[in-house]
Coordinates of C-alpha atoms in Angstrom, one line a residue:
Chain E
M25 CA 124.6 117.6 88.3
P26 CA 126.8 119.6 90.7
G27 CA 123.8 121.3 92.4
M28 CA 122.0 118.1 92.7
R29 CA 124.4 115.8 94.5
P30 CA 123.8 117.2 98.0
A31 CA 120.1 117.2 97.3
R32 CA 120.3 113.5 96.4
W33 CA 122.0 112.7 99.7
A34 CA 119.6 114.9 101.6
A35 CA 116.7 112.9 100.0
A36 CA 118.3 109.6 100.9
V37 CA 117.7 110.0 104.6
P38 CA 113.9 110.6 104.5
M39 CA 113.6 107.9 101.9
A40 CA 115.4 105.4 104.1
V41 CA 113.2 106.4 107.0
L42 CA 110.1 105.9 104.9
A43 CA 111.3 102.5 103.8
L44 CA 111.8 101.5 107.5
V45 CA 108.3 102.9 108.4
T46 CA 106.9 100.8 105.5
V47 CA 108.5 97.5 106.6
Y48 CA 108.3 97.9 110.4
P49 CA 104.6 97.3 110.9
L50 CA 104.9 93.9 109.3
L51 CA 107.9 93.0 111.4
F52 CA 106.2 94.2 114.5
T53 CA 103.1 92.1 113.7
A54 CA 105.3 89.0 113.0
N55 CA 107.1 89.6 116.3
V56 CA 103.8 89.9 118.2
A57 CA 102.6 86.8 116.6
M58 CA 105.5 84.8 118.1
K59 CA 104.8 86.1 121.7
T60 CA 102.8 84.6 124.5
R61 CA 100.0 86.8 125.7
R62 CA 102.0 87.4 128.9
E63 CA 105.1 88.5 126.9
Y64 CA 102.9 90.8 124.8
V65 CA 101.3 92.5 127.9
L66 CA 104.6 93.0 129.6
D67 CA 106.5 94.4 126.7
R68 CA 105.1 94.5 123.2
F69 CA 108.3 95.7 121.6
A70 CA 110.9 93.3 122.9
P71 CA 111.8 90.4 120.5
A72 CA 109.8 87.3 121.2
G73 CA 111.5 84.9 123.6
S74 CA 111.6 82.1 121.1
L75 CA 110.1 81.2 117.7
R76 CA 106.8 79.9 118.8
W77 CA 104.3 78.5 116.3
D78 CA 101.4 77.7 118.7
N79 CA 99.7 81.0 118.1
L80 CA 99.7 80.4 114.3
A81 CA 98.3 76.9 114.9
E82 CA 95.7 78.3 117.2
A83 CA 94.6 81.0 114.8
W84 CA 94.5 78.5 111.9
A85 CA 92.4 75.9 113.7
G86 CA 90.5 78.1 116.2
A87 CA 89.2 80.5 113.6
G88 CA 88.7 77.9 110.9
M89 CA 90.9 79.7 108.5
A90 CA 91.3 76.6 106.3
R91 CA 87.7 77.1 105.2
Y92 CA 88.3 80.8 104.4
F93 CA 91.4 79.9 102.4
A94 CA 89.5 77.2 100.4
N95 CA 86.6 79.6 99.7
S96 CA 88.9 82.3 98.5
F97 CA 91.0 79.9 96.5
V98 CA 88.1 78.4 94.6
V99 CA 86.4 81.7 93.8
V100 CA 89.6 83.5 92.7
A101 CA 90.8 80.6 90.6
F102 CA 87.5 80.4 88.7
A103 CA 87.1 84.2 88.4
V104 CA 90.7 84.7 87.1
A105 CA 90.4 81.8 84.6
L106 CA 87.1 83.2 83.3
L107 CA 88.5 86.7 83.1
L108 CA 91.5 85.7 81.1
L109 CA 89.4 83.5 78.7
L110 CA 86.7 86.2 78.1
G111 CA 89.2 89.0 78.2
S112 CA 91.5 87.5 75.6
M113 CA 88.7 86.4 73.3
A114 CA 87.2 89.9 73.3
G115 CA 90.6 91.6 73.2
F116 CA 91.5 89.6 70.1
A117 CA 88.3 90.4 68.3
L118 CA 88.4 94.1 69.2
S119 CA 92.0 94.6 68.2
R120 CA 92.5 92.3 65.1
L121 CA 89.1 91.6 63.6
R122 CA 86.9 94.0 61.7
F123 CA 83.2 93.9 62.4
R124 CA 80.3 96.1 62.7
G125 CA 79.9 97.6 66.2
S126 CA 83.4 96.8 67.3
S127 CA 84.3 100.4 68.3
L128 CA 81.0 100.8 70.1
I129 CA 81.7 97.6 72.1
Y130 CA 85.2 98.9 72.9
L131 CA 83.9 102.2 74.1
G132 CA 81.4 100.3 76.2
C133 CA 84.2 98.4 77.9
L134 CA 86.1 101.7 78.5
A135 CA 82.9 103.2 80.0
G136 CA 82.7 100.1 82.2
L137 CA 86.1 101.0 83.6
F138 CA 84.6 104.2 85.0
V139 CA 81.6 102.8 86.7
P140 CA 82.8 102.0 90.2
F141 CA 81.3 99.1 92.1
Q142 CA 79.8 101.4 94.7
V143 CA 77.6 103.0 92.1
I144 CA 76.0 99.7 91.0
M145 CA 76.2 97.7 94.2
V146 CA 72.6 98.1 95.2
P147 CA 70.9 97.0 92.0
L148 CA 73.6 94.3 91.4
T149 CA 72.9 92.8 94.8
R150 CA 69.2 92.8 93.9
I151 CA 69.8 91.2 90.5
M152 CA 71.9 88.5 92.2
A153 CA 69.2 87.9 94.8
D154 CA 66.5 87.7 92.2
T155 CA 68.4 85.1 90.2
G156 CA 69.2 83.1 93.3
L157 CA 73.0 83.8 93.0
V158 CA 73.5 85.5 96.3
D159 CA 75.5 83.4 98.7
T160 CA 76.6 81.0 96.0
Y161 CA 80.1 80.5 94.6
P162 CA 79.0 81.2 91.0
G163 CA 77.4 84.4 92.2
L164 CA 80.6 85.8 93.7
I165 CA 82.7 84.5 90.7
L166 CA 80.3 86.3 88.3
A167 CA 80.4 89.5 90.4
Y168 CA 84.2 89.5 90.2
V169 CA 84.2 88.8 86.5
A170 CA 81.9 91.6 85.9
Q171 CA 83.9 93.9 88.1
F172 CA 87.3 93.3 86.5
L173 CA 86.4 92.4 82.9
P174 CA 86.6 96.0 81.6
F175 CA 90.2 96.3 82.8
T176 CA 91.1 92.9 81.5
V177 CA 89.5 93.5 78.1
F178 CA 91.2 96.9 77.9
L179 CA 94.7 95.5 78.6
M180 CA 94.3 92.5 76.4
T181 CA 93.1 94.7 73.5
S182 CA 96.0 97.0 73.8
H183 CA 98.4 94.1 74.1
Y184 CA 97.0 92.4 70.9
R185 CA 97.3 95.7 69.1
T186 CA 101.1 95.4 69.4
I187 CA 101.0 92.1 67.5
P188 CA 101.4 92.7 63.8
A189 CA 98.3 92.2 61.8
E190 CA 100.3 90.3 59.2
I191 CA 100.7 87.4 61.6
V192 CA 96.9 87.1 61.8
D193 CA 96.5 87.5 58.0
A194 CA 99.2 84.9 57.3
A195 CA 97.5 82.4 59.6
R196 CA 94.2 83.0 57.9
I197 CA 95.7 82.4 54.5
D198 CA 97.2 79.1 55.8
G199 CA 93.6 78.0 56.3
N200 CA 93.0 78.7 59.9
T201 CA 89.5 79.7 61.0
V202 CA 89.1 82.7 63.3
Y203 CA 88.9 80.4 66.2
G204 CA 92.0 78.6 65.0
V205 CA 93.9 81.9 64.9
Y206 CA 92.7 82.6 68.5
R207 CA 93.7 79.2 69.8
R208 CA 96.9 78.7 67.9
I209 CA 98.3 82.2 67.5
M210 CA 96.7 84.8 69.8
L211 CA 96.6 82.7 73.0
P212 CA 100.2 81.8 72.9
L213 CA 101.3 85.3 71.9
G214 CA 99.1 86.7 74.6
V215 CA 100.9 84.8 77.4
P216 CA 103.0 87.7 78.8
A217 CA 100.0 90.0 79.0
L218 CA 97.8 87.2 80.3
L219 CA 100.3 86.6 83.0
S220 CA 100.6 90.2 84.2
V221 CA 96.8 90.9 83.9
G222 CA 96.1 87.6 85.5
I223 CA 98.3 88.4 88.5
L224 CA 96.6 91.7 89.0
D225 CA 93.1 90.2 88.6
M226 CA 94.1 87.6 91.2
L227 CA 95.3 90.3 93.6
F228 CA 92.1 92.3 93.1
C229 CA 89.8 89.4 93.7
W230 CA 91.9 87.9 96.6
N231 CA 92.1 91.3 98.4
D232 CA 88.5 92.3 97.8
V233 CA 86.3 93.1 100.8
L234 CA 83.1 94.9 99.7
I235 CA 81.9 92.6 96.9
S236 CA 82.5 89.5 99.0
L237 CA 80.8 91.0 102.0
L238 CA 77.7 91.7 99.9
M239 CA 77.6 88.5 97.8
M240 CA 78.5 85.9 100.5
P241 CA 76.5 86.7 103.7
S242 CA 76.7 83.3 105.4
P243 CA 79.7 82.6 107.7
E244 CA 80.6 79.3 106.0
H245 CA 81.0 81.2 102.6
R246 CA 83.3 83.9 103.9
T247 CA 86.4 84.6 101.9
L248 CA 89.7 84.9 103.6
M249 CA 89.6 88.7 104.0
I250 CA 86.2 88.7 105.6
G251 CA 87.3 85.8 107.8
V252 CA 90.4 87.7 109.0
N253 CA 88.2 90.6 110.0
S254 CA 86.0 88.3 112.1
L255 CA 89.2 87.2 114.0
R256 CA 89.1 90.6 115.5
G257 CA 86.1 89.9 117.7
Q258 CA 87.1 86.3 118.4
Y259 CA 90.6 87.2 119.7
S260 CA 90.0 90.8 121.0
D261 CA 91.8 89.9 124.2
D262 CA 94.4 87.7 122.6
I263 CA 96.4 90.0 120.3
P264 CA 99.2 87.5 119.6
T265 CA 96.8 85.0 118.1
F266 CA 95.0 87.8 116.2
A267 CA 98.4 88.9 114.8
S268 CA 99.1 85.3 113.8
G269 CA 95.8 85.1 111.9
V270 CA 96.6 88.4 110.1
L271 CA 100.1 87.1 109.3
I272 CA 98.8 83.8 107.9
A273 CA 96.4 85.7 105.7
A274 CA 99.2 88.0 104.4
V275 CA 101.6 85.2 103.5
P276 CA 100.3 84.1 100.1
V277 CA 100.3 87.7 98.8
L278 CA 103.7 88.4 100.3
M279 CA 105.1 85.3 98.6
L280 CA 103.5 86.3 95.3
Y281 CA 105.0 89.7 95.7
L282 CA 108.5 88.4 96.4
F283 CA 108.5 86.2 93.3
L284 CA 106.4 88.2 90.8
Q285 CA 107.2 91.8 91.7
R286 CA 108.2 92.7 88.2
Q287 CA 105.0 91.3 86.6
I288 CA 102.8 93.1 89.1
A289 CA 104.5 96.4 88.4
E290 CA 104.2 95.8 84.6
G291 CA 100.5 95.2 84.9
V292 CA 100.0 98.4 86.9
T293 CA 101.9 100.5 84.4
A294 CA 100.4 98.9 81.3
G295 CA 97.3 100.9 81.9
S296 CA 99.1 104.2 82.1
T297 CA 101.4 103.8 79.1
K298 CA 98.9 102.3 76.7
G299 CA 95.9 104.4 77.6
Chain H
M3 CA 75.6 78.7 69.1
V4 CA 78.1 77.6 66.5
R5 CA 80.8 75.2 67.8
P6 CA 84.2 76.7 66.9
A7 CA 86.2 73.6 66.1
G8 CA 83.3 71.9 64.3
S9 CA 82.6 74.8 62.0
G10 CA 86.2 75.1 61.1
R11 CA 86.5 71.5 60.0
A12 CA 83.2 71.7 58.0
D13 CA 84.7 74.6 56.1
G14 CA 87.8 72.6 55.2
A15 CA 85.8 69.6 54.2
G16 CA 83.5 71.7 52.0
T17 CA 86.4 73.1 49.9
K18 CA 88.1 69.8 49.5
Q19 CA 85.0 68.1 48.0
G20 CA 84.7 71.2 45.8
G21 CA 82.2 71.2 42.8
G22 CA 80.4 68.2 44.3
G23 CA 77.2 70.3 44.2
G24 CA 74.5 71.1 46.7
P25 CA 75.4 69.8 50.1
A26 CA 79.1 70.7 49.9
T27 CA 78.5 74.4 48.8
R28 CA 76.0 74.7 51.6
T29 CA 78.5 73.5 54.1
A30 CA 81.0 75.9 52.7
S31 CA 78.7 78.8 52.9
R32 CA 77.7 77.8 56.4
G33 CA 81.4 77.9 57.2
A34 CA 81.8 81.3 55.7
R35 CA 78.9 82.5 57.8
A36 CA 80.4 81.0 60.9
E37 CA 83.5 83.0 60.1
R38 CA 81.6 86.2 59.7
L39 CA 79.9 85.6 63.0
A40 CA 83.1 84.6 64.7
P41 CA 84.0 88.1 66.0
Y42 CA 80.5 88.4 67.6
V43 CA 80.9 85.0 69.2
L44 CA 84.2 86.0 70.6
V45 CA 82.9 89.2 72.2
A46 CA 79.5 87.9 73.1
P47 CA 80.2 86.6 76.6
A48 CA 82.1 89.7 77.7
V49 CA 79.4 92.0 76.3
L50 CA 76.6 89.9 77.9
I51 CA 78.2 90.1 81.3
L52 CA 79.1 93.8 81.0
V53 CA 75.6 94.8 79.8
T54 CA 73.7 92.7 82.4
L55 CA 75.9 93.2 85.4
R56 CA 77.4 96.7 84.9
L57 CA 75.5 98.9 82.5
W58 CA 72.0 97.6 83.3
P59 CA 72.5 98.0 87.0
L60 CA 73.5 101.6 86.5
V61 CA 70.2 102.3 84.8
L62 CA 68.3 100.3 87.4
G63 CA 70.1 102.1 90.3
V64 CA 69.2 105.6 89.0
N65 CA 65.6 104.3 88.6
Y66 CA 65.5 102.9 92.2
S67 CA 66.7 106.2 93.5
F68 CA 63.4 107.8 92.6
T69 CA 61.3 105.1 94.4
G70 CA 60.6 104.5 98.0
D71 CA 61.9 102.0 100.6
G72 CA 60.0 99.7 102.9
A73 CA 56.3 100.1 102.7
D74 CA 56.7 102.5 99.7
N75 CA 58.8 99.9 97.9
G76 CA 58.6 100.5 94.2
T77 CA 56.3 103.5 94.3
P78 CA 57.7 106.7 92.9
V79 CA 58.7 109.3 95.4
G80 CA 60.3 111.9 93.1
L81 CA 63.3 113.6 94.7
G82 CA 62.3 112.3 98.2
N83 CA 65.5 110.2 98.6
Y84 CA 67.7 113.1 97.5
L85 CA 66.0 115.5 99.9
E86 CA 66.5 113.0 102.7
L87 CA 70.2 112.7 101.8
A88 CA 70.6 116.4 101.8
G89 CA 69.2 116.5 105.3
D90 CA 71.1 113.6 106.7
P91 CA 74.1 114.8 108.7
L92 CA 75.9 111.5 108.1
F93 CA 75.7 111.9 104.3
R94 CA 76.8 115.5 104.6
T95 CA 79.8 114.3 106.6
A96 CA 80.5 111.8 103.8
L97 CA 80.5 114.5 101.2
R98 CA 82.6 116.8 103.3
N99 CA 85.1 114.0 103.6
V100 CA 85.1 113.7 99.8
G101 CA 86.0 117.4 99.7
L102 CA 88.8 116.7 102.1
L103 CA 90.1 113.9 99.9
V104 CA 90.0 116.1 96.9
L105 CA 92.0 118.8 98.8
L106 CA 94.6 116.2 99.9
L107 CA 94.8 114.8 96.4
P108 CA 97.7 117.0 95.3
V109 CA 99.7 115.8 98.3
A110 CA 98.9 112.2 97.5
V111 CA 100.2 112.7 94.0
A112 CA 103.2 114.8 94.9
I113 CA 104.6 112.3 97.4
P114 CA 105.0 109.4 94.9
G115 CA 106.0 111.9 92.2
L116 CA 108.8 113.3 94.3
L117 CA 109.9 109.9 95.5
A118 CA 109.9 108.6 91.9
T119 CA 112.1 111.6 90.9
F120 CA 114.7 110.7 93.5
I121 CA 114.7 107.1 92.6
Y122 CA 115.0 108.1 88.9
L123 CA 118.0 110.4 89.9
R124 CA 119.5 107.4 91.6
V125 CA 119.4 108.4 95.2
P126 CA 121.7 106.1 97.2
G127 CA 119.8 102.8 97.7
H128 CA 117.3 103.6 94.9
R129 CA 117.1 99.9 93.8
V130 CA 115.7 98.8 97.2
Y131 CA 113.2 101.6 97.6
R132 CA 111.0 100.8 94.7
G133 CA 110.4 97.2 95.9
V134 CA 109.9 98.3 99.5
Y135 CA 107.5 101.1 98.8
F136 CA 105.4 99.1 96.5
F137 CA 104.7 96.2 98.8
P138 CA 101.9 97.5 101.0
A139 CA 100.0 98.2 97.8
V140 CA 99.6 94.5 97.1
L141 CA 98.1 93.8 100.6
S142 CA 94.4 93.8 101.2
P143 CA 93.0 96.8 103.0
V144 CA 91.9 94.3 105.7
I145 CA 95.4 93.2 106.3
V146 CA 96.8 96.8 106.2
G147 CA 94.0 98.0 108.5
A148 CA 94.5 95.1 111.0
I149 CA 98.3 95.7 111.2
V150 CA 97.9 99.5 111.4
N151 CA 95.3 99.1 114.2
L152 CA 98.0 97.3 116.2
M153 CA 100.4 100.1 115.5
L154 CA 98.0 102.9 116.4
G155 CA 96.8 101.5 119.7
F156 CA 96.9 103.8 122.7
D157 CA 100.2 102.1 123.9
G158 CA 101.2 101.0 120.4
P159 CA 104.5 101.7 118.6
V160 CA 103.4 105.0 117.0
N161 CA 102.5 106.6 120.3
A162 CA 105.5 105.1 121.9
A163 CA 107.7 106.7 119.3
L164 CA 106.0 110.1 119.7
G165 CA 106.4 109.7 123.5
T166 CA 110.1 109.6 123.2
V167 CA 110.1 113.1 121.7
G168 CA 107.6 114.3 124.3
V169 CA 104.4 114.3 122.3
G170 CA 101.5 112.8 124.3
P171 CA 99.6 109.8 123.2
V172 CA 97.2 110.6 120.3
D173 CA 93.9 108.9 120.0
W174 CA 94.4 108.2 116.3
L175 CA 91.1 106.5 115.6
G176 CA 88.9 107.6 118.6
D177 CA 89.1 111.4 118.1
P178 CA 86.5 112.6 115.6
G179 CA 88.8 115.5 114.6
I180 CA 91.7 113.2 113.8
A181 CA 90.3 109.8 112.7
M182 CA 89.6 110.8 109.0
F183 CA 93.1 112.2 108.6
T184 CA 94.5 109.0 110.1
V185 CA 92.5 106.7 107.7
T186 CA 93.4 108.9 104.7
G187 CA 97.0 108.9 105.7
V188 CA 97.0 105.1 106.0
H189 CA 95.3 104.8 102.6
V190 CA 97.9 107.1 101.0
W191 CA 100.8 105.3 102.7
A192 CA 99.4 101.9 101.6
T193 CA 98.8 102.8 98.0
F194 CA 101.4 105.4 97.0
G195 CA 103.5 102.6 95.6
M196 CA 101.1 102.1 92.7
A197 CA 101.5 105.8 91.7
L198 CA 105.2 105.5 92.2
V199 CA 105.5 102.6 89.8
V200 CA 103.4 104.5 87.2
F201 CA 105.6 107.6 87.6
L202 CA 108.8 105.5 87.1
A203 CA 107.3 104.0 83.9
G204 CA 106.7 107.6 82.8
F205 CA 110.3 108.6 83.6
S206 CA 111.6 105.8 81.4
T207 CA 110.0 107.5 78.4
L208 CA 111.5 110.8 79.3
D209 CA 114.1 112.2 76.9
A210 CA 117.5 111.7 78.7
S211 CA 119.3 114.2 76.5
L212 CA 117.1 117.0 78.0
L213 CA 118.3 116.0 81.5
D214 CA 121.9 115.9 80.3
A215 CA 121.5 119.4 78.8
A216 CA 120.1 120.6 82.1
R217 CA 123.1 119.0 83.9
V218 CA 125.6 120.7 81.6
D219 CA 123.8 124.0 82.3
G220 CA 124.1 123.4 86.0
A221 CA 120.4 123.5 86.7
S222 CA 119.3 123.0 90.3
L223 CA 117.0 120.1 91.2
G224 CA 114.0 122.5 91.5
Q225 CA 114.7 123.8 88.0
V226 CA 115.0 120.3 86.6
V227 CA 111.7 119.3 88.1
R228 CA 109.9 122.4 86.9
H229 CA 111.3 122.7 83.4
V230 CA 112.1 119.1 82.3
I231 CA 110.3 116.6 84.4
I232 CA 106.8 118.1 84.8
P233 CA 106.4 119.1 81.1
G234 CA 107.7 115.8 80.0
L235 CA 105.3 113.8 82.2
T236 CA 102.0 115.7 81.7
R237 CA 100.2 112.6 80.6
T238 CA 101.5 110.4 83.4
I239 CA 100.7 113.1 85.9
Q240 CA 97.1 113.3 84.6
F241 CA 96.8 109.6 84.8
V242 CA 98.0 109.5 88.3
F243 CA 95.7 112.3 89.4
V244 CA 92.7 110.6 88.0
T245 CA 93.5 107.1 89.3
T246 CA 94.5 108.3 92.7
L247 CA 91.2 110.1 93.0
I248 CA 89.3 107.1 91.9
G249 CA 91.2 105.0 94.4
M250 CA 90.4 107.4 97.2
L251 CA 86.7 107.5 96.4
T252 CA 86.2 103.8 95.8
S253 CA 88.8 101.8 97.6
M254 CA 88.8 103.0 101.1
F255 CA 85.9 100.9 102.2
G256 CA 88.1 98.1 103.5
L257 CA 90.1 100.4 105.7
L258 CA 86.9 102.1 107.0
F259 CA 85.4 98.7 107.6
V260 CA 88.3 97.4 109.6
M261 CA 89.6 100.6 111.3
T262 CA 86.7 102.8 112.2
S263 CA 83.3 101.4 111.0
G264 CA 82.5 105.0 110.1
G265 CA 83.1 106.3 113.6
P266 CA 83.8 108.0 115.9
E267 CA 80.6 109.9 115.8
G268 CA 80.2 109.2 112.1
S269 CA 83.3 111.3 111.3
T270 CA 84.9 108.9 108.9
Y271 CA 81.9 108.2 106.7
L272 CA 82.6 108.2 103.0
P273 CA 79.8 107.8 100.4
E274 CA 80.8 104.2 99.7
Y275 CA 80.5 103.4 103.4
Y276 CA 77.2 105.2 103.6
I277 CA 75.8 103.3 100.7
W278 CA 76.8 99.9 102.1
H279 CA 75.5 100.8 105.5
Q280 CA 72.1 102.1 104.2
Q281 CA 71.6 99.1 102.0
G282 CA 73.1 96.2 104.0
Q283 CA 72.5 97.3 107.6
L284 CA 69.5 99.6 107.5
N285 CA 67.7 98.0 104.5
R286 CA 67.2 101.2 102.7
P287 CA 68.2 100.2 99.1
A288 CA 66.4 103.1 97.4
L289 CA 68.1 105.7 99.6
A290 CA 71.4 103.9 99.1
S291 CA 70.8 104.1 95.3
A292 CA 70.3 107.8 95.5
A293 CA 73.6 108.1 97.4
S294 CA 75.2 105.9 94.6
T295 CA 73.9 108.2 92.0
V296 CA 75.3 111.3 93.9
L297 CA 78.7 109.5 94.2
F298 CA 78.7 108.8 90.4
V299 CA 77.9 112.4 89.6
V300 CA 80.5 113.7 92.0
M301 CA 83.1 111.4 90.5
L302 CA 82.2 112.4 86.9
V303 CA 82.3 116.1 87.8
V304 CA 85.5 116.0 89.8
G305 CA 87.2 113.7 87.2
L306 CA 86.2 115.9 84.3
A307 CA 87.1 119.2 86.1
Q308 CA 90.5 117.7 86.9
I309 CA 91.2 116.7 83.4
T310 CA 90.2 120.1 82.1
L311 CA 92.4 121.9 84.7
L312 CA 95.4 119.7 84.0
R313 CA 95.0 120.2 80.3
R314 CA 94.9 123.9 80.7
A315 CA 97.9 123.8 83.0
G316 CA 99.7 121.6 80.5
R317 CA 99.1 124.1 77.7
Q318 CA 100.5 127.0 79.6
D319 CA 103.9 125.4 79.9

């Protein structure tokens, strides 16, 4: 477009600036994490004198981050596994099986998408307390499953709708039971969707603050994100160590992003194009 | 409950023995019944969890909001909690901030929309931008908040950069007139990648021949956006509006928690932070439930109003 070529170049400049602004904070933090306290106080912008790992080691050991990592890991692993199992079971039934009440159940799931956690957090906390699930791993896992199940069911249902009904019928005629169809046909065919939904569920659970804060009050049960926040008080006068802790906590997600960027973007857009 | 694998095998065995009389037919019919029940078995766990941990709490919460706290625990107080909310300056600030977010919403949608347009039109370097812009969106608000706190310090990089062009240091998080804008800005910066990706997916469904026609006719960028892109993306734009608003109203807690704790002078309170504070810190669950109910109603009203407005705007085109 003749009129558009200059516009494109004009846009390239602010876009490049924005890209720099987006990356710089992380680089700044990484640089600070490598500095000694003295270096930081004297000049926080200059590149660190050398690659120094003692801050990272200090943050890891001093703040007990291993425990936070383990807590997050266990909770997220179980929550995502349950979400994918229950989500694919329900998604298969809602998309490819005929039964009374199926559209009501599907609508219920959609409605669940629009009930934010903030609206139910008080009664949910009370239910968890009454059943003795507050401050337990199963309690937090269950809270995550309940939170992200509508989204998971919704995406699995729309994925399974793209699989031809004839495949299911043929498998039934071959003598498979409904459960056999689920296990032998739908689970394998669901893998691409399970992967992108699973990655998103994983990110949601791993990054969560509010639910974990409410469900896991005791310090030894803190998940990583709550643990990182508690570094703030512990290292308020030692910013390089604090920055190291933040960096350590960011690494797993950054790695995930570097390798699985496409799947993450697919999961995010699936909701918009299939809705 | 019926065991899946077991019931399947019973079914097979039943038909093979065929005509053997009583027991076999009974097994067969039991197998058929298991098959009829199978869909319910498949959805049961999900339904059970959603009903007990999402829908039932919604009912309970509305119920709590009409009861008292502390000594009055469980006794009905009518609209008492709602009246207290109406009189609480903190809650009023929280609602005012919701208003601010709704006003800023078009900006928060336009930025990723515009950026996506440029990426779609293959601005030099477009391949890199998508990946870079999206990456803060995958980080937890706690990480984003902690990093941004370092950036916004009194002698941090942002003020240093401003200093070079002669603008004095700004107290980004300590000034009650500025803090809410700062936090909102950070939220928009950290999450616009989500909307960007959604826009790009929308663009990929756009009819390329229309763009080519516009190109042949020598349309300007503004004309292309107004007459080709916006009408072609109505559904995507609606989706982004609604999800961005939901994001603003329900996922800024982490940033508030890390960056301001609602301060300074309560200026950065949002309903979600108010609810958490009343319930967790001040032990006022019934009052918190009333605030939850208000938040829910606000979200429903704003969400529906938005959809209607956008529908009408879409029809005019």
